[in-house]
Amino acid sequence: NHGPPHLLREIILVDDASRPDPERFYEKHWKRLQDELTEYVMALPKVTLVRLKERRGLMLARMEGIWRATSEVCVFLDSHIEATP
């Protein structure tokens, strides 16, 4: 929300076949969260959500993002990273 729009062409969010921790989430709550995320992302014009069917690991998940990217430059941010001005 802080960067100039012309510098950000797209955001590709890759889900590497994540599964819930049964001690933290009931399956039905996990599914609801997944569905809400899918619906939310559909309303964001520059965001694409890619859900892998099976866990492929960090590097192959990142490569899935690269293969789908249309920009010349890619920046990887993991879920614990926050980009600030």
PDB file of N, CA, C and O in Angstrom:
ATOM      1  N   ASN A   1       0.798  -1.199   0.000  1.00  0.00           N
ATOM      2  CA  ASN A   1       0.000   0.000   0.000  1.00  0.00           C
ATOM      3  C   ASN A   1       0.844   1.268   0.000  1.00  0.00           C
ATOM      4  O   ASN A   1       0.301   2.331  -0.138  1.00  0.00           O
ATOM      5  N   HIS A   2       2.156   1.143   0.217  1.00  0.00           N
ATOM      6  CA  HIS A   2       3.002   2.331   0.312  1.00  0.00           C
ATOM      7  C   HIS A   2       3.817   2.575  -0.944  1.00  0.00           C
ATOM      8  O   HIS A   2       4.279   3.679  -1.163  1.00  0.00           O
ATOM      9  N   GLY A   3       4.005   1.550  -1.758  1.00  0.00           N
ATOM     10  CA  GLY A   3       4.843   1.694  -2.943  1.00  0.00           C
ATOM     11  C   GLY A   3       4.079   2.267  -4.114  1.00  0.00           C
ATOM     12  O   GLY A   3       2.860   2.118  -4.211  1.00  0.00           O
ATOM     13  N   PRO A   4       4.808   2.915  -5.023  1.00  0.00           N
ATOM     14  CA  PRO A   4       4.150   3.435  -6.226  1.00  0.00           C
ATOM     15  C   PRO A   4       3.575   2.278  -7.052  1.00  0.00           C
ATOM     16  O   PRO A   4       4.281   1.299  -7.313  1.00  0.00           O
ATOM     17  N   PRO A   5       2.316   2.359  -7.445  1.00  0.00           N
ATOM     18  CA  PRO A   5       1.668   1.264  -8.176  1.00  0.00           C
ATOM     19  C   PRO A   5       2.399   0.850  -9.449  1.00  0.00           C
ATOM     20  O   PRO A   5       2.388  -0.325  -9.809  1.00  0.00           O
ATOM     21  N   HIS A   6       3.049   1.777 -10.114  1.00  0.00           N
ATOM     22  CA  HIS A   6       3.723   1.432 -11.367  1.00  0.00           C
ATOM     23  C   HIS A   6       4.961   0.557 -11.148  1.00  0.00           C
ATOM     24  O   HIS A   6       5.464  -0.037 -12.084  1.00  0.00           O
ATOM     25  N   LEU A   7       5.436   0.473  -9.918  1.00  0.00           N
ATOM     26  CA  LEU A   7       6.602  -0.371  -9.634  1.00  0.00           C
ATOM     27  C   LEU A   7       6.224  -1.805  -9.251  1.00  0.00           C
ATOM     28  O   LEU A   7       7.087  -2.668  -9.176  1.00  0.00           O
ATOM     29  N   LEU A   8       4.971  -2.057  -9.030  1.00  0.00           N
ATOM     30  CA  LEU A   8       4.514  -3.389  -8.643  1.00  0.00           C
ATOM     31  C   LEU A   8       3.555  -3.920  -9.697  1.00  0.00           C
ATOM     32  O   LEU A   8       2.426  -3.450  -9.817  1.00  0.00           O
ATOM     33  N   ARG A   9       4.028  -4.867 -10.471  1.00  0.00           N
ATOM     34  CA  ARG A   9       3.189  -5.421 -11.531  1.00  0.00           C
ATOM     35  C   ARG A   9       2.261  -6.505 -10.992  1.00  0.00           C
ATOM     36  O   ARG A   9       1.105  -6.602 -11.391  1.00  0.00           O
ATOM     37  N   GLU A  10       2.800  -7.372 -10.123  1.00  0.00           N
ATOM     38  CA  GLU A  10       1.996  -8.502  -9.657  1.00  0.00           C
ATOM     39  C   GLU A  10       2.542  -9.050  -8.341  1.00  0.00           C
ATOM     40  O   GLU A  10       3.698  -8.836  -8.002  1.00  0.00           O
ATOM     41  N   ILE A  11       1.667  -9.741  -7.641  1.00  0.00           N
ATOM     42  CA  ILE A  11       2.045 -10.498  -6.455  1.00  0.00           C
ATOM     43  C   ILE A  11       1.565 -11.924  -6.691  1.00  0.00           C
ATOM     44  O   ILE A  11       0.386 -12.139  -7.009  1.00  0.00           O
ATOM     45  N   ILE A  12       2.468 -12.865  -6.559  1.00  0.00           N
ATOM     46  CA  ILE A  12       2.119 -14.276  -6.722  1.00  0.00           C
ATOM     47  C   ILE A  12       2.291 -14.944  -5.366  1.00  0.00           C
ATOM     48  O   ILE A  12       3.389 -15.008  -4.834  1.00  0.00           O
ATOM     49  N   LEU A  13       1.198 -15.413  -4.815  1.00  0.00           N
ATOM     50  CA  LEU A  13       1.184 -16.072  -3.515  1.00  0.00           C
ATOM     51  C   LEU A  13       1.122 -17.577  -3.755  1.00  0.00           C
ATOM     52  O   LEU A  13       0.162 -18.070  -4.344  1.00  0.00           O
ATOM     53  N   VAL A  14       2.176 -18.291  -3.354  1.00  0.00           N
ATOM     54  CA  VAL A  14       2.247 -19.730  -3.598  1.00  0.00           C
ATOM     55  C   VAL A  14       2.025 -20.481  -2.292  1.00  0.00           C
ATOM     56  O   VAL A  14       2.734 -20.274  -1.316  1.00  0.00           O
ATOM     57  N   ASP A  15       1.030 -21.358  -2.299  1.00  0.00           N
ATOM     58  CA  ASP A  15       0.741 -22.234  -1.162  1.00  0.00           C
ATOM     59  C   ASP A  15       1.321 -23.608  -1.498  1.00  0.00           C
ATOM     60  O   ASP A  15       0.854 -24.284  -2.405  1.00  0.00           O
ATOM     61  N   ASP A  16       2.342 -24.004  -0.774  1.00  0.00           N
ATOM     62  CA  ASP A  16       3.030 -25.273  -1.028  1.00  0.00           C
ATOM     63  C   ASP A  16       2.285 -26.427  -0.354  1.00  0.00           C
ATOM     64  O   ASP A  16       2.836 -27.136   0.479  1.00  0.00           O
ATOM     65  N   ALA A  17       1.020 -26.601  -0.719  1.00  0.00           N
ATOM     66  CA  ALA A  17       0.177 -27.680  -0.196  1.00  0.00           C
ATOM     67  C   ALA A  17       0.164 -27.680   1.329  1.00  0.00           C
ATOM     68  O   ALA A  17       0.338 -28.712   1.971  1.00  0.00           O
ATOM     69  N   SER A  18      -0.050 -26.509   1.903  1.00  0.00           N
ATOM     70  CA  SER A  18      -0.052 -26.409   3.365  1.00  0.00           C
ATOM     71  C   SER A  18      -1.191 -27.232   3.954  1.00  0.00           C
ATOM     72  O   SER A  18      -2.242 -27.400   3.350  1.00  0.00           O
ATOM     73  N   ARG A  19      -0.946 -27.756   5.122  1.00  0.00           N
ATOM     74  CA  ARG A  19      -1.919 -28.550   5.865  1.00  0.00           C
ATOM     75  C   ARG A  19      -2.012 -28.002   7.277  1.00  0.00           C
ATOM     76  O   ARG A  19      -1.023 -27.520   7.819  1.00  0.00           O
ATOM     77  N   PRO A  20      -3.168 -28.120   7.900  1.00  0.00           N
ATOM     78  CA  PRO A  20      -3.317 -27.590   9.257  1.00  0.00           C
ATOM     79  C   PRO A  20      -2.612 -28.459  10.297  1.00  0.00           C
ATOM     80  O   PRO A  20      -2.497 -29.668  10.136  1.00  0.00           O
ATOM     81  N   ASP A  21      -2.168 -27.817  11.338  1.00  0.00           N
ATOM     82  CA  ASP A  21      -1.658 -28.525  12.505  1.00  0.00           C
ATOM     83  C   ASP A  21      -2.891 -28.976  13.286  1.00  0.00           C
ATOM     84  O   ASP A  21      -3.651 -28.139  13.787  1.00  0.00           O
ATOM     85  N   PRO A  22      -3.126 -30.289  13.414  1.00  0.00           N
ATOM     86  CA  PRO A  22      -4.360 -30.758  14.065  1.00  0.00           C
ATOM     87  C   PRO A  22      -4.486 -30.323  15.529  1.00  0.00           C
ATOM     88  O   PRO A  22      -5.591 -30.317  16.067  1.00  0.00           O
ATOM     89  N   GLU A  23      -3.375 -29.941  16.135  1.00  0.00           N
ATOM     90  CA  GLU A  23      -3.449 -29.464  17.517  1.00  0.00           C
ATOM     91  C   GLU A  23      -3.859 -27.994  17.596  1.00  0.00           C
ATOM     92  O   GLU A  23      -4.205 -27.510  18.665  1.00  0.00           O
ATOM     93  N   ARG A  24      -3.805 -27.289  16.469  1.00  0.00           N
ATOM     94  CA  ARG A  24      -4.139 -25.861  16.468  1.00  0.00           C
ATOM     95  C   ARG A  24      -5.421 -25.539  15.712  1.00  0.00           C
ATOM     96  O   ARG A  24      -6.059 -24.524  15.979  1.00  0.00           O
ATOM     97  N   PHE A  25      -5.783 -26.358  14.715  1.00  0.00           N
ATOM     98  CA  PHE A  25      -6.943 -26.060  13.878  1.00  0.00           C
ATOM     99  C   PHE A  25      -7.769 -27.314  13.651  1.00  0.00           C
ATOM    100  O   PHE A  25      -7.223 -28.379  13.367  1.00  0.00           O
ATOM    101  N   TYR A  26      -9.066 -27.153  13.748  1.00  0.00           N
ATOM    102  CA  TYR A  26      -9.953 -28.202  13.263  1.00  0.00           C
ATOM    103  C   TYR A  26      -9.954 -28.121  11.751  1.00  0.00           C
ATOM    104  O   TYR A  26      -9.830 -27.044  11.162  1.00  0.00           O
ATOM    105  N   GLU A  27     -10.126 -29.240  11.100  1.00  0.00           N
ATOM    106  CA  GLU A  27     -10.123 -29.290   9.633  1.00  0.00           C
ATOM    107  C   GLU A  27     -11.152 -28.332   9.033  1.00  0.00           C
ATOM    108  O   GLU A  27     -10.869 -27.631   8.074  1.00  0.00           O
ATOM    109  N   LYS A  28     -12.352 -28.259   9.619  1.00  0.00           N
ATOM    110  CA  LYS A  28     -13.397 -27.395   9.063  1.00  0.00           C
ATOM    111  C   LYS A  28     -13.010 -25.911   9.175  1.00  0.00           C
ATOM    112  O   LYS A  28     -13.321 -25.116   8.298  1.00  0.00           O
ATOM    113  N   HIS A  29     -12.300 -25.540  10.243  1.00  0.00           N
ATOM    114  CA  HIS A  29     -11.858 -24.147  10.391  1.00  0.00           C
ATOM    115  C   HIS A  29     -10.761 -23.842   9.363  1.00  0.00           C
ATOM    116  O   HIS A  29     -10.723 -22.749   8.801  1.00  0.00           O
ATOM    117  N   TRP A  30      -9.865 -24.798   9.163  1.00  0.00           N
ATOM    118  CA  TRP A  30      -8.799 -24.635   8.170  1.00  0.00           C
ATOM    119  C   TRP A  30      -9.404 -24.425   6.777  1.00  0.00           C
ATOM    120  O   TRP A  30      -9.000 -23.532   6.047  1.00  0.00           O
ATOM    121  N   LYS A  31     -10.376 -25.251   6.431  1.00  0.00           N
ATOM    122  CA  LYS A  31     -11.020 -25.125   5.118  1.00  0.00           C
ATOM    123  C   LYS A  31     -11.681 -23.760   4.974  1.00  0.00           C
ATOM    124  O   LYS A  31     -11.588 -23.130   3.934  1.00  0.00           O
ATOM    125  N   ARG A  32     -12.352 -23.305   6.042  1.00  0.00           N
ATOM    126  CA  ARG A  32     -12.997 -21.990   5.997  1.00  0.00           C
ATOM    127  C   ARG A  32     -11.968 -20.890   5.755  1.00  0.00           C
ATOM    128  O   ARG A  32     -12.169 -20.000   4.924  1.00  0.00           O
ATOM    129  N   LEU A  33     -10.830 -20.954   6.466  1.00  0.00           N
ATOM    130  CA  LEU A  33      -9.776 -19.955   6.266  1.00  0.00           C
ATOM    131  C   LEU A  33      -9.230 -19.993   4.843  1.00  0.00           C
ATOM    132  O   LEU A  33      -8.971 -18.948   4.236  1.00  0.00           O
ATOM    133  N   GLN A  34      -9.045 -21.193   4.317  1.00  0.00           N
ATOM    134  CA  GLN A  34      -8.554 -21.327   2.946  1.00  0.00           C
ATOM    135  C   GLN A  34      -9.544 -20.721   1.950  1.00  0.00           C
ATOM    136  O   GLN A  34      -9.156 -20.030   1.018  1.00  0.00           O
ATOM    137  N   ASP A  35     -10.821 -21.006   2.166  1.00  0.00           N
ATOM    138  CA  ASP A  35     -11.856 -20.462   1.276  1.00  0.00           C
ATOM    139  C   ASP A  35     -11.921 -18.937   1.367  1.00  0.00           C
ATOM    140  O   ASP A  35     -12.058 -18.252   0.346  1.00  0.00           O
ATOM    141  N   GLU A  36     -11.814 -18.401   2.589  1.00  0.00           N
ATOM    142  CA  GLU A  36     -11.842 -16.943   2.758  1.00  0.00           C
ATOM    143  C   GLU A  36     -10.642 -16.291   2.082  1.00  0.00           C
ATOM    144  O   GLU A  36     -10.774 -15.226   1.469  1.00  0.00           O
ATOM    145  N   LEU A  37      -9.476 -16.911   2.187  1.00  0.00           N
ATOM    146  CA  LEU A  37      -8.292 -16.366   1.519  1.00  0.00           C
ATOM    147  C   LEU A  37      -8.480 -16.361   0.012  1.00  0.00           C
ATOM    148  O   LEU A  37      -8.187 -15.365  -0.659  1.00  0.00           O
ATOM    149  N   THR A  38      -8.974 -17.459  -0.531  1.00  0.00           N
ATOM    150  CA  THR A  38      -9.213 -17.544  -1.973  1.00  0.00           C
ATOM    151  C   THR A  38     -10.157 -16.442  -2.433  1.00  0.00           C
ATOM    152  O   THR A  38      -9.900 -15.761  -3.426  1.00  0.00           O
ATOM    153  N   GLU A  39     -11.240 -16.262  -1.706  1.00  0.00           N
ATOM    154  CA  GLU A  39     -12.223 -15.233  -2.062  1.00  0.00           C
ATOM    155  C   GLU A  39     -11.616 -13.829  -1.957  1.00  0.00           C
ATOM    156  O   GLU A  39     -11.823 -12.989  -2.834  1.00  0.00           O
ATOM    157  N   TYR A  40     -10.856 -13.572  -0.905  1.00  0.00           N
ATOM    158  CA  TYR A  40     -10.234 -12.261  -0.704  1.00  0.00           C
ATOM    159  C   TYR A  40      -9.248 -11.946  -1.825  1.00  0.00           C
ATOM    160  O   TYR A  40      -9.255 -10.849  -2.384  1.00  0.00           O
ATOM    161  N   VAL A  41      -8.423 -12.908  -2.174  1.00  0.00           N
ATOM    162  CA  VAL A  41      -7.402 -12.694  -3.201  1.00  0.00           C
ATOM    163  C   VAL A  41      -8.049 -12.425  -4.564  1.00  0.00           C
ATOM    164  O   VAL A  41      -7.520 -11.645  -5.362  1.00  0.00           O
ATOM    165  N   MET A  42      -9.180 -13.024  -4.816  1.00  0.00           N
ATOM    166  CA  MET A  42      -9.861 -12.811  -6.098  1.00  0.00           C
ATOM    167  C   MET A  42     -10.263 -11.351  -6.285  1.00  0.00           C
ATOM    168  O   MET A  42     -10.399 -10.882  -7.411  1.00  0.00           O
ATOM    169  N   ALA A  43     -10.416 -10.613  -5.191  1.00  0.00           N
ATOM    170  CA  ALA A  43     -10.803  -9.206  -5.265  1.00  0.00           C
ATOM    171  C   ALA A  43      -9.598  -8.275  -5.423  1.00  0.00           C
ATOM    172  O   ALA A  43      -9.772  -7.080  -5.612  1.00  0.00           O
ATOM    173  N   LEU A  44      -8.391  -8.807  -5.357  1.00  0.00           N
ATOM    174  CA  LEU A  44      -7.177  -7.998  -5.479  1.00  0.00           C
ATOM    175  C   LEU A  44      -6.639  -8.110  -6.898  1.00  0.00           C
ATOM    176  O   LEU A  44      -6.227  -9.195  -7.322  1.00  0.00           O
ATOM    177  N   PRO A  45      -6.620  -7.014  -7.648  1.00  0.00           N
ATOM    178  CA  PRO A  45      -6.306  -7.084  -9.071  1.00  0.00           C
ATOM    179  C   PRO A  45      -4.887  -7.549  -9.419  1.00  0.00           C
ATOM    180  O   PRO A  45      -4.684  -8.130 -10.468  1.00  0.00           O
ATOM    181  N   LYS A  46      -3.917  -7.333  -8.561  1.00  0.00           N
ATOM    182  CA  LYS A  46      -2.540  -7.689  -8.896  1.00  0.00           C
ATOM    183  C   LYS A  46      -2.064  -8.976  -8.222  1.00  0.00           C
ATOM    184  O   LYS A  46      -0.907  -9.340  -8.329  1.00  0.00           O
ATOM    185  N   VAL A  47      -2.968  -9.670  -7.542  1.00  0.00           N
ATOM    186  CA  VAL A  47      -2.571 -10.845  -6.763  1.00  0.00           C
ATOM    187  C   VAL A  47      -3.098 -12.118  -7.406  1.00  0.00           C
ATOM    188  O   VAL A  47      -4.262 -12.209  -7.790  1.00  0.00           O
ATOM    189  N   THR A  48      -2.206 -13.115  -7.508  1.00  0.00           N
ATOM    190  CA  THR A  48      -2.558 -14.439  -7.991  1.00  0.00           C
ATOM    191  C   THR A  48      -2.227 -15.444  -6.894  1.00  0.00           C
ATOM    192  O   THR A  48      -1.122 -15.419  -6.351  1.00  0.00           O
ATOM    193  N   LEU A  49      -3.164 -16.309  -6.580  1.00  0.00           N
ATOM    194  CA  LEU A  49      -2.946 -17.360  -5.590  1.00  0.00           C
ATOM    195  C   LEU A  49      -2.718 -18.667  -6.327  1.00  0.00           C
ATOM    196  O   LEU A  49      -3.556 -19.092  -7.121  1.00  0.00           O
ATOM    197  N   VAL A  50      -1.590 -19.308  -6.059  1.00  0.00           N
ATOM    198  CA  VAL A  50      -1.257 -20.600  -6.660  1.00  0.00           C
ATOM    199  C   VAL A  50      -1.230 -21.618  -5.533  1.00  0.00           C
ATOM    200  O   VAL A  50      -0.467 -21.474  -4.587  1.00  0.00           O
ATOM    201  N   ARG A  51      -2.077 -22.617  -5.627  1.00  0.00           N
ATOM    202  CA  ARG A  51      -2.099 -23.685  -4.622  1.00  0.00           C
ATOM    203  C   ARG A  51      -1.554 -24.957  -5.264  1.00  0.00           C
ATOM    204  O   ARG A  51      -2.161 -25.502  -6.177  1.00  0.00           O
ATOM    205  N   LEU A  52      -0.404 -25.406  -4.761  1.00  0.00           N
ATOM    206  CA  LEU A  52       0.191 -26.631  -5.284  1.00  0.00           C
ATOM    207  C   LEU A  52      -0.578 -27.835  -4.736  1.00  0.00           C
ATOM    208  O   LEU A  52      -1.020 -27.835  -3.592  1.00  0.00           O
ATOM    209  N   LYS A  53      -0.721 -28.861  -5.551  1.00  0.00           N
ATOM    210  CA  LYS A  53      -1.492 -30.037  -5.152  1.00  0.00           C
ATOM    211  C   LYS A  53      -0.731 -30.936  -4.185  1.00  0.00           C
ATOM    212  O   LYS A  53      -1.331 -31.679  -3.425  1.00  0.00           O
ATOM    213  N   GLU A  54       0.595 -30.861  -4.220  1.00  0.00           N
ATOM    214  CA  GLU A  54       1.406 -31.630  -3.281  1.00  0.00           C
ATOM    215  C   GLU A  54       2.591 -30.788  -2.851  1.00  0.00           C
ATOM    216  O   GLU A  54       3.047 -29.910  -3.587  1.00  0.00           O
ATOM    217  N   ARG A  55       3.093 -31.051  -1.647  1.00  0.00           N
ATOM    218  CA  ARG A  55       4.220 -30.286  -1.121  1.00  0.00           C
ATOM    219  C   ARG A  55       5.445 -30.565  -1.977  1.00  0.00           C
ATOM    220  O   ARG A  55       5.801 -31.704  -2.226  1.00  0.00           O
ATOM    221  N   ARG A  56       6.073 -29.482  -2.428  1.00  0.00           N
ATOM    222  CA  ARG A  56       7.234 -29.619  -3.312  1.00  0.00           C
ATOM    223  C   ARG A  56       8.487 -29.013  -2.705  1.00  0.00           C
ATOM    224  O   ARG A  56       9.552 -29.117  -3.271  1.00  0.00           O
ATOM    225  N   GLY A  57       8.354 -28.344  -1.591  1.00  0.00           N
ATOM    226  CA  GLY A  57       9.515 -27.755  -0.938  1.00  0.00           C
ATOM    227  C   GLY A  57       9.693 -26.293  -1.315  1.00  0.00           C
ATOM    228  O   GLY A  57       9.126 -25.793  -2.293  1.00  0.00           O
ATOM    229  N   LEU A  58      10.512 -25.621  -0.529  1.00  0.00           N
ATOM    230  CA  LEU A  58      10.709 -24.183  -0.664  1.00  0.00           C
ATOM    231  C   LEU A  58      11.161 -23.767  -2.063  1.00  0.00           C
ATOM    232  O   LEU A  58      10.570 -22.890  -2.686  1.00  0.00           O
ATOM    233  N   MET A  59      12.197 -24.388  -2.569  1.00  0.00           N
ATOM    234  CA  MET A  59      12.756 -23.939  -3.849  1.00  0.00           C
ATOM    235  C   MET A  59      11.812 -24.199  -5.018  1.00  0.00           C
ATOM    236  O   MET A  59      11.648 -23.341  -5.889  1.00  0.00           O
ATOM    237  N   LEU A  60      11.167 -25.352  -5.059  1.00  0.00           N
ATOM    238  CA  LEU A  60      10.233 -25.608  -6.158  1.00  0.00           C
ATOM    239  C   LEU A  60       8.981 -24.744  -6.046  1.00  0.00           C
ATOM    240  O   LEU A  60       8.414 -24.332  -7.062  1.00  0.00           O
ATOM    241  N   ALA A  61       8.566 -24.441  -4.829  1.00  0.00           N
ATOM    242  CA  ALA A  61       7.433 -23.524  -4.665  1.00  0.00           C
ATOM    243  C   ALA A  61       7.802 -22.143  -5.192  1.00  0.00           C
ATOM    244  O   ALA A  61       7.015 -21.493  -5.882  1.00  0.00           O
ATOM    245  N   ARG A  62       9.011 -21.696  -4.890  1.00  0.00           N
ATOM    246  CA  ARG A  62       9.467 -20.403  -5.426  1.00  0.00           C
ATOM    247  C   ARG A  62       9.576 -20.449  -6.944  1.00  0.00           C
ATOM    248  O   ARG A  62       9.227 -19.491  -7.639  1.00  0.00           O
ATOM    249  N   MET A  63      10.053 -21.559  -7.462  1.00  0.00           N
ATOM    250  CA  MET A  63      10.164 -21.685  -8.922  1.00  0.00           C
ATOM    251  C   MET A  63       8.787 -21.648  -9.584  1.00  0.00           C
ATOM    252  O   MET A  63       8.639 -21.113 -10.675  1.00  0.00           O
ATOM    253  N   GLU A  64       7.776 -22.203  -8.935  1.00  0.00           N
ATOM    254  CA  GLU A  64       6.406 -22.100  -9.465  1.00  0.00           C
ATOM    255  C   GLU A  64       6.018 -20.633  -9.617  1.00  0.00           C
ATOM    256  O   GLU A  64       5.394 -20.247 -10.604  1.00  0.00           O
ATOM    257  N   GLY A  65       6.383 -19.826  -8.637  1.00  0.00           N
ATOM    258  CA  GLY A  65       6.112 -18.395  -8.734  1.00  0.00           C
ATOM    259  C   GLY A  65       6.866 -17.758  -9.889  1.00  0.00           C
ATOM    260  O   GLY A  65       6.303 -16.961 -10.647  1.00  0.00           O
ATOM    261  N   ILE A  66       8.131 -18.114 -10.043  1.00  0.00           N
ATOM    262  CA  ILE A  66       8.948 -17.574 -11.141  1.00  0.00           C
ATOM    263  C   ILE A  66       8.359 -17.971 -12.489  1.00  0.00           C
ATOM    264  O   ILE A  66       8.259 -17.161 -13.407  1.00  0.00           O
ATOM    265  N   TRP A  67       7.986 -19.225 -12.637  1.00  0.00           N
ATOM    266  CA  TRP A  67       7.447 -19.702 -13.917  1.00  0.00           C
ATOM    267  C   TRP A  67       6.170 -18.975 -14.301  1.00  0.00           C
ATOM    268  O   TRP A  67       5.870 -18.824 -15.482  1.00  0.00           O
ATOM    269  N   ARG A  68       5.435 -18.493 -13.336  1.00  0.00           N
ATOM    270  CA  ARG A  68       4.175 -17.794 -13.616  1.00  0.00           C
ATOM    271  C   ARG A  68       4.338 -16.274 -13.700  1.00  0.00           C
ATOM    272  O   ARG A  68       3.419 -15.578 -14.088  1.00  0.00           O
ATOM    273  N   ALA A  69       5.487 -15.779 -13.312  1.00  0.00           N
ATOM    274  CA  ALA A  69       5.717 -14.331 -13.263  1.00  0.00           C
ATOM    275  C   ALA A  69       5.804 -13.739 -14.669  1.00  0.00           C
ATOM    276  O   ALA A  69       6.274 -14.379 -15.600  1.00  0.00           O
ATOM    277  N   THR A  70       5.379 -12.491 -14.776  1.00  0.00           N
ATOM    278  CA  THR A  70       5.464 -11.783 -16.045  1.00  0.00           C
ATOM    279  C   THR A  70       6.473 -10.641 -15.987  1.00  0.00           C
ATOM    280  O   THR A  70       6.768 -10.036 -17.006  1.00  0.00           O
ATOM    281  N   SER A  71       7.003 -10.358 -14.829  1.00  0.00           N
ATOM    282  CA  SER A  71       7.952  -9.253 -14.657  1.00  0.00           C
ATOM    283  C   SER A  71       9.386  -9.724 -14.883  1.00  0.00           C
ATOM    284  O   SER A  71       9.679 -10.913 -14.835  1.00  0.00           O
ATOM    285  N   GLU A  72      10.266  -8.775 -15.101  1.00  0.00           N
ATOM    286  CA  GLU A  72      11.683  -9.087 -15.287  1.00  0.00           C
ATOM    287  C   GLU A  72      12.391  -9.301 -13.954  1.00  0.00           C
ATOM    288  O   GLU A  72      13.411  -9.981 -13.893  1.00  0.00           O
ATOM    289  N   VAL A  73      11.875  -8.697 -12.889  1.00  0.00           N
ATOM    290  CA  VAL A  73      12.495  -8.791 -11.566  1.00  0.00           C
ATOM    291  C   VAL A  73      11.506  -9.446 -10.617  1.00  0.00           C
ATOM    292  O   VAL A  73      10.325  -9.112 -10.600  1.00  0.00           O
ATOM    293  N   CYS A  74      12.005 -10.382  -9.797  1.00  0.00           N
ATOM    294  CA  CYS A  74      11.180 -11.048  -8.792  1.00  0.00           C
ATOM    295  C   CYS A  74      11.826 -10.895  -7.429  1.00  0.00           C
ATOM    296  O   CYS A  74      13.046 -10.972  -7.301  1.00  0.00           O
ATOM    297  N   VAL A  75      11.005 -10.674  -6.433  1.00  0.00           N
ATOM    298  CA  VAL A  75      11.456 -10.579  -5.051  1.00  0.00           C
ATOM    299  C   VAL A  75      10.673 -11.619  -4.261  1.00  0.00           C
ATOM    300  O   VAL A  75       9.454 -11.704  -4.375  1.00  0.00           O
ATOM    301  N   PHE A  76      11.375 -12.405  -3.464  1.00  0.00           N
ATOM    302  CA  PHE A  76      10.723 -13.430  -2.650  1.00  0.00           C
ATOM    303  C   PHE A  76      10.578 -12.935  -1.223  1.00  0.00           C
ATOM    304  O   PHE A  76      11.539 -12.475  -0.624  1.00  0.00           O
ATOM    305  N   LEU A  77       9.373 -13.055  -0.701  1.00  0.00           N
ATOM    306  CA  LEU A  77       9.109 -12.730   0.702  1.00  0.00           C
ATOM    307  C   LEU A  77       8.418 -13.927   1.323  1.00  0.00           C
ATOM    308  O   LEU A  77       7.387 -14.373   0.831  1.00  0.00           O
ATOM    309  N   ASP A  78       8.979 -14.450   2.378  1.00  0.00           N
ATOM    310  CA  ASP A  78       8.340 -15.553   3.094  1.00  0.00           C
ATOM    311  C   ASP A  78       7.250 -15.016   4.001  1.00  0.00           C
ATOM    312  O   ASP A  78       7.139 -13.810   4.223  1.00  0.00           O
ATOM    313  N   SER A  79       6.447 -15.910   4.554  1.00  0.00           N
ATOM    314  CA  SER A  79       5.265 -15.500   5.322  1.00  0.00           C
ATOM    315  C   SER A  79       5.618 -14.679   6.560  1.00  0.00           C
ATOM    316  O   SER A  79       4.786 -13.938   7.055  1.00  0.00           O
ATOM    317  N   HIS A  80       6.828 -14.759   7.058  1.00  0.00           N
ATOM    318  CA  HIS A  80       7.207 -14.006   8.260  1.00  0.00           C
ATOM    319  C   HIS A  80       7.859 -12.660   7.941  1.00  0.00           C
ATOM    320  O   HIS A  80       8.266 -11.946   8.831  1.00  0.00           O
ATOM    321  N   ILE A  81       7.918 -12.297   6.667  1.00  0.00           N
ATOM    322  CA  ILE A  81       8.570 -11.058   6.236  1.00  0.00           C
ATOM    323  C   ILE A  81       7.522  -9.983   6.009  1.00  0.00           C
ATOM    324  O   ILE A  81       6.468 -10.218   5.438  1.00  0.00           O
ATOM    325  N   GLU A  82       7.840  -8.761   6.451  1.00  0.00           N
ATOM    326  CA  GLU A  82       6.978  -7.612   6.182  1.00  0.00           C
ATOM    327  C   GLU A  82       7.801  -6.562   5.452  1.00  0.00           C
ATOM    328  O   GLU A  82       8.868  -6.167   5.913  1.00  0.00           O
ATOM    329  N   ALA A  83       7.309  -6.144   4.299  1.00  0.00           N
ATOM    330  CA  ALA A  83       7.991  -5.080   3.545  1.00  0.00           C
ATOM    331  C   ALA A  83       7.488  -3.739   4.052  1.00  0.00           C
ATOM    332  O   ALA A  83       6.288  -3.465   4.041  1.00  0.00           O
ATOM    333  N   THR A  84       8.394  -2.901   4.518  1.00  0.00           N
ATOM    334  CA  THR A  84       8.006  -1.593   5.045  1.00  0.00           C
ATOM    335  C   THR A  84       8.768  -0.497   4.276  1.00  0.00           C
ATOM    336  O   THR A  84       9.831  -0.749   3.713  1.00  0.00           O
ATOM    337  N   PRO A  85       8.216   0.719   4.261  1.00  0.00           N
ATOM    338  CA  PRO A  85       8.884   1.797   3.520  1.00  0.00           C
ATOM    339  C   PRO A  85      10.197   2.209   4.164  1.00  0.00           C
ATOM    340  O   PRO A  85      10.486   1.979   5.281  1.00  0.00           O
TER     341      PRO A  85
END
